[in-house]
Amino acid sequence: MQDEAGADGGVRGLIEEGRVEEAAAALGRPHRVEGVVVHGAARGRELLGFPTANLDVVHGTAVPADGVYAGRLLLTDAPEGGGEQSWPAAVSVGTNPTFDGGHRTVEAYALDRDDLELYGRKMAVEFAHRIRGQRRFADVRELIDAMTADVARARELMA
């Protein structure tokens, strides 16, 4: 039987299981991953209507289990004294199985923003709530419907 602290008995185990709220309680803050925003397949912007920031996550970082999360997208390379900029976000972790993806990604949609130019910027994603696990959808329309519901749920959770 699994204990309360995750499969490996610690915070990393909670994160790997997608139990980000419990991990945050143990850490005293939301778990975050950091990286540089890189170009992806551009499906979010061009096909799905949800432009995402795809993070090239720092190697060795504990990335939550595949699924959809509510959290925050943070710009971490602001000029000295400029402070962090952040936006509530819907975050996807996984391999994009609807498109037969094989590479695991972390991508965040800043809620209700399609005007951000983030390529090459240092960013962080904070994970606040798990919405659902990763799924393969029958077609793009079914995926868009699920993403619309995920974004609405993320908006509620981050209000």
Short mmCIF file of N, CA and C in Angstrom, two decimals, residues 14-114:
data_model
loop_
_atom_site.label_atom_id
_atom_site.label_comp_id
_atom_site.label_asym_id
_atom_site.label_seq_id
_atom_site.Cartn_x
_atom_site.Cartn_y
_atom_site.Cartn_z
N LEU A 14 5.39 12.46 -4.81
CA LEU A 14 4.10 13.13 -4.98
C LEU A 14 4.03 13.83 -6.33
N ILE A 15 5.11 14.52 -6.68
CA ILE A 15 5.15 15.24 -7.95
C ILE A 15 5.04 14.26 -9.11
N GLU A 16 5.82 13.21 -9.08
CA GLU A 16 5.81 12.23 -10.16
C GLU A 16 4.46 11.55 -10.33
N GLU A 17 3.67 11.52 -9.27
CA GLU A 17 2.32 10.94 -9.31
C GLU A 17 1.27 11.98 -9.70
N GLY A 18 1.68 13.24 -9.85
CA GLY A 18 0.74 14.30 -10.19
C GLY A 18 -0.02 14.85 -9.00
N ARG A 19 0.41 14.52 -7.82
CA ARG A 19 -0.26 14.98 -6.59
C ARG A 19 0.34 16.33 -6.18
N VAL A 20 0.12 17.33 -7.05
CA VAL A 20 0.81 18.62 -6.90
C VAL A 20 0.29 19.44 -5.72
N GLU A 21 -0.97 19.28 -5.37
CA GLU A 21 -1.48 20.03 -4.21
C GLU A 21 -0.82 19.51 -2.93
N GLU A 22 -0.66 18.19 -2.81
CA GLU A 22 0.00 17.62 -1.64
C GLU A 22 1.48 17.99 -1.62
N ALA A 23 2.10 18.01 -2.80
CA ALA A 23 3.51 18.41 -2.88
C ALA A 23 3.68 19.86 -2.44
N ALA A 24 2.75 20.72 -2.87
CA ALA A 24 2.81 22.14 -2.48
C ALA A 24 2.67 22.30 -0.97
N ALA A 25 1.79 21.50 -0.37
CA ALA A 25 1.62 21.58 1.08
C ALA A 25 2.92 21.18 1.79
N ALA A 26 3.58 20.15 1.26
CA ALA A 26 4.84 19.70 1.87
C ALA A 26 5.97 20.70 1.65
N LEU A 27 5.99 21.33 0.47
CA LEU A 27 7.05 22.29 0.14
C LEU A 27 6.81 23.67 0.75
N GLY A 28 5.55 23.99 1.03
CA GLY A 28 5.20 25.33 1.50
C GLY A 28 5.05 26.32 0.35
N ARG A 29 5.00 25.82 -0.88
CA ARG A 29 4.84 26.63 -2.09
C ARG A 29 4.53 25.68 -3.24
N PRO A 30 3.97 26.20 -4.34
CA PRO A 30 3.73 25.32 -5.48
C PRO A 30 5.05 24.81 -6.09
N HIS A 31 5.02 23.58 -6.57
CA HIS A 31 6.18 23.05 -7.29
C HIS A 31 6.29 23.77 -8.62
N ARG A 32 7.50 24.05 -9.06
CA ARG A 32 7.68 24.73 -10.33
C ARG A 32 8.78 24.07 -11.13
N VAL A 33 8.64 24.16 -12.45
CA VAL A 33 9.69 23.73 -13.37
C VAL A 33 10.10 24.96 -14.16
N GLU A 34 11.37 25.00 -14.55
CA GLU A 34 11.89 26.15 -15.27
C GLU A 34 12.53 25.71 -16.57
N GLY A 35 12.57 26.63 -17.51
CA GLY A 35 13.21 26.36 -18.79
C GLY A 35 13.07 27.54 -19.71
N VAL A 36 13.56 27.35 -20.91
CA VAL A 36 13.47 28.37 -21.95
C VAL A 36 12.33 27.98 -22.88
N VAL A 37 11.56 28.97 -23.35
CA VAL A 37 10.46 28.71 -24.27
C VAL A 37 11.05 28.43 -25.66
N VAL A 38 10.67 27.27 -26.19
CA VAL A 38 11.15 26.83 -27.50
C VAL A 38 9.97 26.65 -28.46
N HIS A 39 10.27 26.59 -29.73
CA HIS A 39 9.23 26.35 -30.73
C HIS A 39 8.77 24.91 -30.64
N GLY A 40 7.46 24.72 -30.70
CA GLY A 40 6.88 23.39 -30.75
C GLY A 40 6.30 23.16 -32.14
N ALA A 41 5.28 22.34 -32.21
CA ALA A 41 4.64 22.04 -33.50
C ALA A 41 3.69 23.14 -33.94
N ALA A 42 3.43 24.12 -33.10
CA ALA A 42 2.54 25.27 -33.37
C ALA A 42 1.09 24.86 -33.53
N ARG A 43 0.73 23.65 -33.10
CA ARG A 43 -0.67 23.22 -33.17
C ARG A 43 -1.55 24.04 -32.24
N GLY A 44 -1.03 24.39 -31.06
CA GLY A 44 -1.81 25.16 -30.10
C GLY A 44 -2.29 26.46 -30.69
N ARG A 45 -1.40 27.17 -31.35
CA ARG A 45 -1.73 28.48 -31.93
C ARG A 45 -2.51 28.33 -33.23
N GLU A 46 -2.09 27.44 -34.11
CA GLU A 46 -2.63 27.39 -35.47
C GLU A 46 -3.84 26.48 -35.64
N LEU A 47 -3.93 25.41 -34.85
CA LEU A 47 -4.99 24.43 -35.06
C LEU A 47 -6.02 24.41 -33.93
N LEU A 48 -5.54 24.58 -32.69
CA LEU A 48 -6.40 24.35 -31.53
C LEU A 48 -6.98 25.62 -30.91
N GLY A 49 -6.38 26.77 -31.19
CA GLY A 49 -6.87 28.01 -30.62
C GLY A 49 -6.38 28.32 -29.22
N PHE A 50 -5.35 27.60 -28.78
CA PHE A 50 -4.77 27.81 -27.45
C PHE A 50 -3.25 27.87 -27.60
N PRO A 51 -2.68 29.04 -27.88
CA PRO A 51 -1.23 29.13 -28.05
C PRO A 51 -0.51 28.83 -26.74
N THR A 52 0.47 27.95 -26.82
CA THR A 52 1.17 27.53 -25.61
C THR A 52 2.64 27.92 -25.66
N ALA A 53 3.19 28.09 -24.47
CA ALA A 53 4.63 28.26 -24.29
C ALA A 53 5.19 26.88 -23.98
N ASN A 54 6.04 26.38 -24.86
CA ASN A 54 6.65 25.07 -24.70
C ASN A 54 7.99 25.24 -24.00
N LEU A 55 8.12 24.67 -22.81
CA LEU A 55 9.36 24.83 -22.05
C LEU A 55 10.35 23.72 -22.34
N ASP A 56 11.58 24.10 -22.59
CA ASP A 56 12.70 23.16 -22.63
C ASP A 56 13.16 23.06 -21.18
N VAL A 57 12.59 22.08 -20.47
CA VAL A 57 12.77 21.97 -19.02
C VAL A 57 14.19 21.56 -18.67
N VAL A 58 14.72 22.18 -17.64
CA VAL A 58 16.06 21.88 -17.15
C VAL A 58 16.16 20.39 -16.82
N HIS A 59 17.19 19.74 -17.35
CA HIS A 59 17.40 18.30 -17.13
C HIS A 59 17.46 17.98 -15.64
N GLY A 60 16.82 16.89 -15.25
CA GLY A 60 16.83 16.45 -13.87
C GLY A 60 15.71 17.02 -13.03
N THR A 61 14.91 17.91 -13.61
CA THR A 61 13.79 18.52 -12.90
C THR A 61 12.68 17.50 -12.68
N ALA A 62 12.06 17.52 -11.52
CA ALA A 62 10.91 16.66 -11.24
C ALA A 62 9.71 17.23 -11.96
N VAL A 63 9.26 16.53 -13.00
CA VAL A 63 8.11 16.98 -13.78
C VAL A 63 6.91 16.14 -13.35
N PRO A 64 5.76 16.78 -13.09
CA PRO A 64 4.58 16.02 -12.67
C PRO A 64 4.15 14.97 -13.71
N ALA A 65 3.33 14.05 -13.24
CA ALA A 65 2.78 13.00 -14.10
C ALA A 65 2.06 13.63 -15.29
N ASP A 66 2.01 12.88 -16.39
CA ASP A 66 1.31 13.36 -17.58
C ASP A 66 -0.13 13.71 -17.24
N GLY A 67 -0.57 14.85 -17.74
CA GLY A 67 -1.93 15.29 -17.50
C GLY A 67 -2.07 16.77 -17.71
N VAL A 68 -3.20 17.29 -17.28
CA VAL A 68 -3.52 18.72 -17.41
C VAL A 68 -3.64 19.31 -16.00
N TYR A 69 -3.05 20.49 -15.84
CA TYR A 69 -2.98 21.14 -14.54
C TYR A 69 -3.41 22.60 -14.66
N ALA A 70 -3.82 23.17 -13.54
CA ALA A 70 -4.02 24.60 -13.41
C ALA A 70 -2.81 25.12 -12.65
N GLY A 71 -2.32 26.27 -13.06
CA GLY A 71 -1.16 26.83 -12.39
C GLY A 71 -0.87 28.23 -12.85
N ARG A 72 0.42 28.58 -12.86
CA ARG A 72 0.84 29.91 -13.30
C ARG A 72 2.02 29.77 -14.24
N LEU A 73 2.05 30.65 -15.23
CA LEU A 73 3.18 30.79 -16.14
C LEU A 73 3.90 32.06 -15.72
N LEU A 74 5.20 31.96 -15.45
CA LEU A 74 5.96 33.09 -14.93
C LEU A 74 7.15 33.41 -15.82
N LEU A 75 7.31 34.67 -16.15
CA LEU A 75 8.48 35.16 -16.87
C LEU A 75 9.55 35.42 -15.82
N THR A 76 10.67 34.72 -15.91
CA THR A 76 11.69 34.82 -14.85
C THR A 76 12.92 35.60 -15.27
N ASP A 77 12.99 36.05 -16.52
CA ASP A 77 14.18 36.79 -16.96
C ASP A 77 13.91 38.28 -17.13
N ALA A 78 13.00 38.80 -16.31
CA ALA A 78 12.71 40.24 -16.37
C ALA A 78 13.96 41.02 -16.01
N PRO A 79 14.10 42.22 -16.56
CA PRO A 79 15.26 43.05 -16.23
C PRO A 79 15.38 43.29 -14.72
N GLU A 80 16.58 43.56 -14.27
CA GLU A 80 16.85 43.83 -12.85
C GLU A 80 15.85 44.84 -12.30
N GLY A 81 15.18 44.45 -11.22
CA GLY A 81 14.21 45.32 -10.58
C GLY A 81 12.85 45.31 -11.25
N GLY A 82 12.72 44.57 -12.36
CA GLY A 82 11.46 44.52 -13.08
C GLY A 82 10.46 43.57 -12.48
N GLY A 83 10.92 42.67 -11.63
CA GLY A 83 10.02 41.70 -11.01
C GLY A 83 9.51 40.66 -11.99
N GLU A 84 8.95 39.61 -11.46
CA GLU A 84 8.38 38.56 -12.30
C GLU A 84 7.03 38.99 -12.83
N GLN A 85 6.77 38.63 -14.07
CA GLN A 85 5.43 38.75 -14.63
C GLN A 85 4.85 37.36 -14.60
N SER A 86 3.54 37.26 -14.32
CA SER A 86 2.94 35.93 -14.31
C SER A 86 1.49 35.99 -14.75
N TRP A 87 1.01 34.83 -15.22
CA TRP A 87 -0.35 34.71 -15.71
C TRP A 87 -0.92 33.38 -15.25
N PRO A 88 -2.19 33.32 -14.86
CA PRO A 88 -2.81 32.02 -14.59
C PRO A 88 -2.76 31.21 -15.88
N ALA A 89 -2.62 29.89 -15.74
CA ALA A 89 -2.40 29.07 -16.92
C ALA A 89 -3.03 27.69 -16.80
N ALA A 90 -3.32 27.13 -17.96
CA ALA A 90 -3.64 25.70 -18.08
C ALA A 90 -2.37 25.07 -18.63
N VAL A 91 -1.93 23.99 -18.00
CA VAL A 91 -0.65 23.39 -18.32
C VAL A 91 -0.84 21.94 -18.73
N SER A 92 -0.21 21.55 -19.83
CA SER A 92 -0.24 20.17 -20.29
C SER A 92 1.15 19.57 -20.15
N VAL A 93 1.20 18.38 -19.56
CA VAL A 93 2.43 17.61 -19.47
C VAL A 93 2.15 16.29 -20.16
N GLY A 94 2.99 15.92 -21.11
CA GLY A 94 2.79 14.63 -21.76
C GLY A 94 3.32 14.57 -23.17
N THR A 95 2.85 13.56 -23.89
CA THR A 95 3.39 13.24 -25.21
C THR A 95 2.45 13.59 -26.36
N ASN A 96 1.37 14.31 -26.10
CA ASN A 96 0.40 14.67 -27.14
C ASN A 96 -0.08 13.44 -27.91
N PRO A 97 -0.69 12.48 -27.22
CA PRO A 97 -1.04 11.20 -27.87
C PRO A 97 -2.06 11.32 -29.00
N THR A 98 -2.89 12.34 -29.01
CA THR A 98 -3.85 12.51 -30.10
C THR A 98 -3.12 12.70 -31.43
N PHE A 99 -1.90 13.25 -31.36
CA PHE A 99 -1.09 13.48 -32.56
C PHE A 99 0.07 12.49 -32.65
N ASP A 100 -0.03 11.37 -31.90
CA ASP A 100 1.01 10.33 -31.91
C ASP A 100 2.37 10.87 -31.53
N GLY A 101 2.38 11.81 -30.59
CA GLY A 101 3.64 12.38 -30.14
C GLY A 101 4.46 11.36 -29.36
N GLY A 102 5.74 11.50 -29.40
CA GLY A 102 6.61 10.59 -28.67
C GLY A 102 7.48 11.31 -27.67
N HIS A 103 7.61 12.62 -27.84
CA HIS A 103 8.47 13.42 -26.97
C HIS A 103 7.61 14.05 -25.88
N ARG A 104 8.04 13.90 -24.64
CA ARG A 104 7.29 14.46 -23.50
C ARG A 104 7.55 15.96 -23.41
N THR A 105 6.46 16.73 -23.28
CA THR A 105 6.58 18.19 -23.24
C THR A 105 5.87 18.76 -22.01
N VAL A 106 6.26 19.97 -21.68
CA VAL A 106 5.56 20.79 -20.69
C VAL A 106 5.19 22.06 -21.44
N GLU A 107 3.88 22.29 -21.60
CA GLU A 107 3.44 23.48 -22.32
C GLU A 107 2.31 24.16 -21.56
N ALA A 108 2.36 25.48 -21.54
CA ALA A 108 1.40 26.25 -20.75
C ALA A 108 0.69 27.27 -21.62
N TYR A 109 -0.62 27.35 -21.45
CA TYR A 109 -1.45 28.36 -22.10
C TYR A 109 -1.79 29.41 -21.05
N ALA A 110 -1.28 30.62 -21.23
CA ALA A 110 -1.62 31.73 -20.35
C ALA A 110 -3.08 32.07 -20.62
N LEU A 111 -3.94 31.89 -19.63
CA LEU A 111 -5.38 32.02 -19.83
C LEU A 111 -5.75 33.35 -20.47
N ASP A 112 -6.52 33.22 -21.57
CA ASP A 112 -7.07 34.37 -22.27
C ASP A 112 -6.03 35.31 -22.85
N ARG A 113 -4.82 34.79 -23.11
CA ARG A 113 -3.76 35.61 -23.72
C ARG A 113 -3.31 34.95 -25.02
N ASP A 114 -3.32 35.71 -26.07
CA ASP A 114 -2.77 35.22 -27.34
C ASP A 114 -1.78 36.23 -27.91
#
